[in-house]
Coordinates of C-alpha atoms in Angstrom, one line a residue:
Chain A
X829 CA -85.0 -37.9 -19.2
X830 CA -85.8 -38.6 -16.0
X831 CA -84.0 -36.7 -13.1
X832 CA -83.9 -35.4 -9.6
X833 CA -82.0 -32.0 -8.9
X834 CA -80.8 -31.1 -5.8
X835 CA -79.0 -27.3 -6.4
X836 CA -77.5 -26.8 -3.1
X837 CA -74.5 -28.8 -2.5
X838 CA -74.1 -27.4 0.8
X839 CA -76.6 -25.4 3.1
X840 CA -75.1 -23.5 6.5
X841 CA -77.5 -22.5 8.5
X842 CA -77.7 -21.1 12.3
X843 CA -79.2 -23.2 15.1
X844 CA -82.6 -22.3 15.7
X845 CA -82.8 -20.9 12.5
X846 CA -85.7 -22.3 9.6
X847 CA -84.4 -24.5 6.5
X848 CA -85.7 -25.7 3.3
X849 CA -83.8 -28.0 1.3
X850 CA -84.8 -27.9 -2.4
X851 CA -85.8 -30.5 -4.6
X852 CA -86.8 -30.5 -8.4
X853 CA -87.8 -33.3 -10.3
X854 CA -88.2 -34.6 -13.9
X855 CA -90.7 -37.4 -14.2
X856 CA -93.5 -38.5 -16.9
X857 CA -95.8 -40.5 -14.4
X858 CA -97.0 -39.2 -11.2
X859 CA -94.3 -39.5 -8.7
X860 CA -93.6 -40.9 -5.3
X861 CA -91.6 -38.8 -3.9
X862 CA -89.4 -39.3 -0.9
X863 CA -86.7 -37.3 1.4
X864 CA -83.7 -39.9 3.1
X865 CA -81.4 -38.3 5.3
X866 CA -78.1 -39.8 6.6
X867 CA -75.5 -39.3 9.0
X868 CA -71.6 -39.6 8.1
X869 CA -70.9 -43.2 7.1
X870 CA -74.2 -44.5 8.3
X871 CA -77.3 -45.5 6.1
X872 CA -80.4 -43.7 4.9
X873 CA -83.2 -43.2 7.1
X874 CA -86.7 -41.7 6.0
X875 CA -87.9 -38.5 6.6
X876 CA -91.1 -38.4 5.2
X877 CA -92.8 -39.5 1.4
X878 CA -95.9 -38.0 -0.6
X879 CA -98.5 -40.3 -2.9
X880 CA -101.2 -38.3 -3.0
X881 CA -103.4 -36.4 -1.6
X882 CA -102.7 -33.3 0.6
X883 CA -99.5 -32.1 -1.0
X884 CA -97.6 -30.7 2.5
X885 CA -96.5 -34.0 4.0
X886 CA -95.1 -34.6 7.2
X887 CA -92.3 -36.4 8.8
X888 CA -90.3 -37.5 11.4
X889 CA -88.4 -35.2 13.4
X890 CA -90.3 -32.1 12.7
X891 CA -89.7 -31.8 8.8
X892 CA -92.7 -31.1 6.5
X893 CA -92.0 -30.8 2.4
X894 CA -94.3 -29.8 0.6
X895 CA -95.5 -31.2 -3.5
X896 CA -96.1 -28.6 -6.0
X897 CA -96.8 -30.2 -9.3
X898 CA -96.5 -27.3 -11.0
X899 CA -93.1 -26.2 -10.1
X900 CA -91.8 -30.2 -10.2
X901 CA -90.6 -29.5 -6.6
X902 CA -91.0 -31.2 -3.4
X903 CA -88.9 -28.5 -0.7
X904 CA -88.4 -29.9 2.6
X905 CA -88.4 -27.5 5.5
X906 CA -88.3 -27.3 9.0
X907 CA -88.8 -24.3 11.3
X908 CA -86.2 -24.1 13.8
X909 CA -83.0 -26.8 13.3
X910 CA -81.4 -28.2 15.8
X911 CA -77.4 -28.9 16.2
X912 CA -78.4 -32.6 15.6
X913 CA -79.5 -32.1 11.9
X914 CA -76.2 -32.0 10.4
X915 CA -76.7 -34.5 8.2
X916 CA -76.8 -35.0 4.2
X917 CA -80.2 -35.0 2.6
X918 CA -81.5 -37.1 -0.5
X919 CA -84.3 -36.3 -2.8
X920 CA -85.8 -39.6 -4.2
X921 CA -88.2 -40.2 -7.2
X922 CA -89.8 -43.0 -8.1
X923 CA -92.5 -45.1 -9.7
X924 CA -95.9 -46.5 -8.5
X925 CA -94.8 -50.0 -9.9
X926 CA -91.2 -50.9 -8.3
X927 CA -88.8 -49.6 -5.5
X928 CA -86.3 -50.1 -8.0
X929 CA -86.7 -47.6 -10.2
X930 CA -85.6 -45.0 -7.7
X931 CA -84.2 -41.6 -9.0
X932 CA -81.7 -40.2 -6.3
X933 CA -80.6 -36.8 -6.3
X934 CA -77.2 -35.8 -5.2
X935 CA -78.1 -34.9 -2.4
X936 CA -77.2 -31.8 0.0
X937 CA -75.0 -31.5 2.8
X938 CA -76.6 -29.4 6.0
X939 CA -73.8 -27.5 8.3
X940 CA -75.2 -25.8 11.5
X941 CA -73.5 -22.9 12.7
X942 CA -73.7 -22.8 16.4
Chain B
X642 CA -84.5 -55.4 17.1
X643 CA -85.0 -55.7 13.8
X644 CA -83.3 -54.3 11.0
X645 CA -80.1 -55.2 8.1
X646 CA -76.9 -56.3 9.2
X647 CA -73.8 -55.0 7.0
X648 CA -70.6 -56.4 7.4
X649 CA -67.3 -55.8 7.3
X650 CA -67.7 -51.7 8.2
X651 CA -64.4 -51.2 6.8
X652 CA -62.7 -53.6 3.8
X653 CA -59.4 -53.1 2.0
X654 CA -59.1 -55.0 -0.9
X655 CA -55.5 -55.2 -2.9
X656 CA -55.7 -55.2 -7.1
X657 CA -57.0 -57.9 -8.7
X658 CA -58.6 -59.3 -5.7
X659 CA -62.8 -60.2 -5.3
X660 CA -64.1 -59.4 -2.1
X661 CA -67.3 -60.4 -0.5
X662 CA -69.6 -58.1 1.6
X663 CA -72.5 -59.3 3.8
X664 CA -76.0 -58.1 4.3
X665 CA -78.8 -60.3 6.6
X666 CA -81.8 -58.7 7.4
X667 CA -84.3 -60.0 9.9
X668 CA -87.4 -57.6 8.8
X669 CA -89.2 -60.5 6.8
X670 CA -89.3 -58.1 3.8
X671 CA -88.9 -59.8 0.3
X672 CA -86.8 -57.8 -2.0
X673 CA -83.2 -56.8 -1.3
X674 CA -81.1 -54.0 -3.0
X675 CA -77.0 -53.0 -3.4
X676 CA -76.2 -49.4 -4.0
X677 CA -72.8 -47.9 -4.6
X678 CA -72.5 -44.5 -3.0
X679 CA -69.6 -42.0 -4.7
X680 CA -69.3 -38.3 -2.8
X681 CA -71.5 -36.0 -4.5
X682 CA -73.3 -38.5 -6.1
X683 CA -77.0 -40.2 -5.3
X684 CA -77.4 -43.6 -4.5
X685 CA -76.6 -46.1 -7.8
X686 CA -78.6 -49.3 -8.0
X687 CA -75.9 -52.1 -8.3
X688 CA -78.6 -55.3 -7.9
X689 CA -81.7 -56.4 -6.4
X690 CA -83.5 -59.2 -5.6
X691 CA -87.3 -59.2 -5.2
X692 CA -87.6 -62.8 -4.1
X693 CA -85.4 -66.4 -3.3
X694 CA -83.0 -67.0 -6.4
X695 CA -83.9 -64.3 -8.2
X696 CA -81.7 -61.2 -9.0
X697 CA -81.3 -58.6 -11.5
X698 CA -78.9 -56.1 -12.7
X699 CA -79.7 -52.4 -11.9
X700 CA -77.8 -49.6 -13.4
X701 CA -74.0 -50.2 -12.9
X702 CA -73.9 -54.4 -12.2
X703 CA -70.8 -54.4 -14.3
X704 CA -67.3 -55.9 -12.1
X705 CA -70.1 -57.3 -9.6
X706 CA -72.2 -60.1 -8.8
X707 CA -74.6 -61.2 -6.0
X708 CA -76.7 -64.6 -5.1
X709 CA -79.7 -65.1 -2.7
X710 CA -80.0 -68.3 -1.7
X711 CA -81.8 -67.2 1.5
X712 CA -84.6 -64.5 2.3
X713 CA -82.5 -63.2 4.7
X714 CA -79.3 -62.8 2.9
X715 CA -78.5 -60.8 0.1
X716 CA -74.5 -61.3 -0.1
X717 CA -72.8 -58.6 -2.9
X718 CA -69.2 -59.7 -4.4
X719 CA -66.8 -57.1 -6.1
X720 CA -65.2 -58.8 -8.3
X721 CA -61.6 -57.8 -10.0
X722 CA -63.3 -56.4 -13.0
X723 CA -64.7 -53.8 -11.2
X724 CA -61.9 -51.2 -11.9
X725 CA -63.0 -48.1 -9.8
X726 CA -64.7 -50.4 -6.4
X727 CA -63.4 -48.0 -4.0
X728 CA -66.9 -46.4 -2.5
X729 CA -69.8 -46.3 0.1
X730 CA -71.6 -49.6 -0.3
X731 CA -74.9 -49.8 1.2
X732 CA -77.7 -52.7 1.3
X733 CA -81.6 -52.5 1.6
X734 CA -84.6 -54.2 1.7
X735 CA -88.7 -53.6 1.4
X736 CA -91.6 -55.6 2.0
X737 CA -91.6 -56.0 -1.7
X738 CA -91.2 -54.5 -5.0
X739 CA -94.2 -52.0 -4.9
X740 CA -93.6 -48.5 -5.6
X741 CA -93.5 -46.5 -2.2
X742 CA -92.6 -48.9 0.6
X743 CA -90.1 -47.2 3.0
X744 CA -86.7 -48.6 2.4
X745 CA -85.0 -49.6 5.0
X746 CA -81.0 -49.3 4.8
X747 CA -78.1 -50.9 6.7
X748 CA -75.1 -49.1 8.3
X749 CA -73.3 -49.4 4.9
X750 CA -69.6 -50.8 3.9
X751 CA -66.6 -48.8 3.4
X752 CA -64.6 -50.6 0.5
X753 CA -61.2 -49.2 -0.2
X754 CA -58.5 -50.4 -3.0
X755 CA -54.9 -50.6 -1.6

């Protein structure tokens, strides 16, 4: 079946500190893959998204993630966060064919400690 | 600027009632999409619409329905059959259906059973 994981519920992590976000996906095509990330009670707003190509993709706001096909995982990291990152983050999977056919993972929920 | 208007942010609907929540977008795009968000849950496709009258039912359409008479409208009702509507209720749009287009999200609908 098809599936996106997302293992950490939660991440805490210091200001300044790195972060990566995990991701792990079930899929039989190739995947476009995506990371969303959304502030409390507002919408989603995309990070970044991988086709093809170079597999360390990057994004807005200084996050990378990076595809490795043979792990099924597409990590998102960033080097040093910021106070304003507290946000949750969603893993999304889908098909060359249709936006409709999104997979979502849970998502996970980033705390900064100050 | 552009983007997809929600409305109300906050609903409170008694049993047995159907309520009626609003998206218009002014991004020219041509498919349209409802998702229910739960806590601790991904995003669940309710409906979409990929052009002018013309809808179909995602993953959990039961209790709701939607129309789109206009390009830029995309209303979503939750009808009294829906027996658990309280929930996180957000709208989006793409260019169109294919497979990797950036969705764009609006600021989302609290919906809460009284």
């Amino acid at each position: 079946a098809q599936s996106v994981t997302q293992p950490d519920i939660h991440i805490t992590v210091s200001e300044g500190a790195s972060l990566e976000l995990r991701c792990n996906y079930s899929y039989g095509a190739t995947p476009y893959l995506f990371w969303y990330v959304q502030s409390p009670g507002q919408g989603l707003q995309l990070l970044l998204k991988y086709f093809s190509g170079d597999t360390l993709v990057q994004g807005i706001k200084g996050f990378e993630a990076e595809f490795k096909r043979s792990q099924s995982s597409f990590n998102l990291r960033k080097p040093s966060v910021h106070w304003s990152d507290a946000a949750e983050y969603f893993c999304a999977v889908g098909a060359k064919d249709s936006n409709y056919q999104l997979i979502w993972g849970a998502g996970t929920k980033l705390i900064i400690k100050p | 600027d552009g983007g997809i208007t929600q409305s109300p942010k906050y609903l409170f609907r008694k049993e047995g009632q159907n309520v009626t929540l609003s998206c218009e977008q002014n991004l020219n795009h041509d498919a349209m999409y409802w998702y229910r968000q739960d806590p601790g849950q991904g995003l669940r496709l309710i409906y979409y619409s990929q052009i002018v009258n013309d809808f179909q039912k995602g993953d959990i359409a039961e209790g709701y329905s939607v129309s789109r008479e206009k390009k830029e409208s995309f209303p979503l009702t939750v009808t009294s059959a829906q027996k658990n509507p309280t929930a996180f209720y957000l709208c989006a749009s793409t260019p169109d259906r294919e497979g990797g287009n950036t969705i764009y999200f609006g600021e989302g609908s609290w919906l809460t059973v009284v």
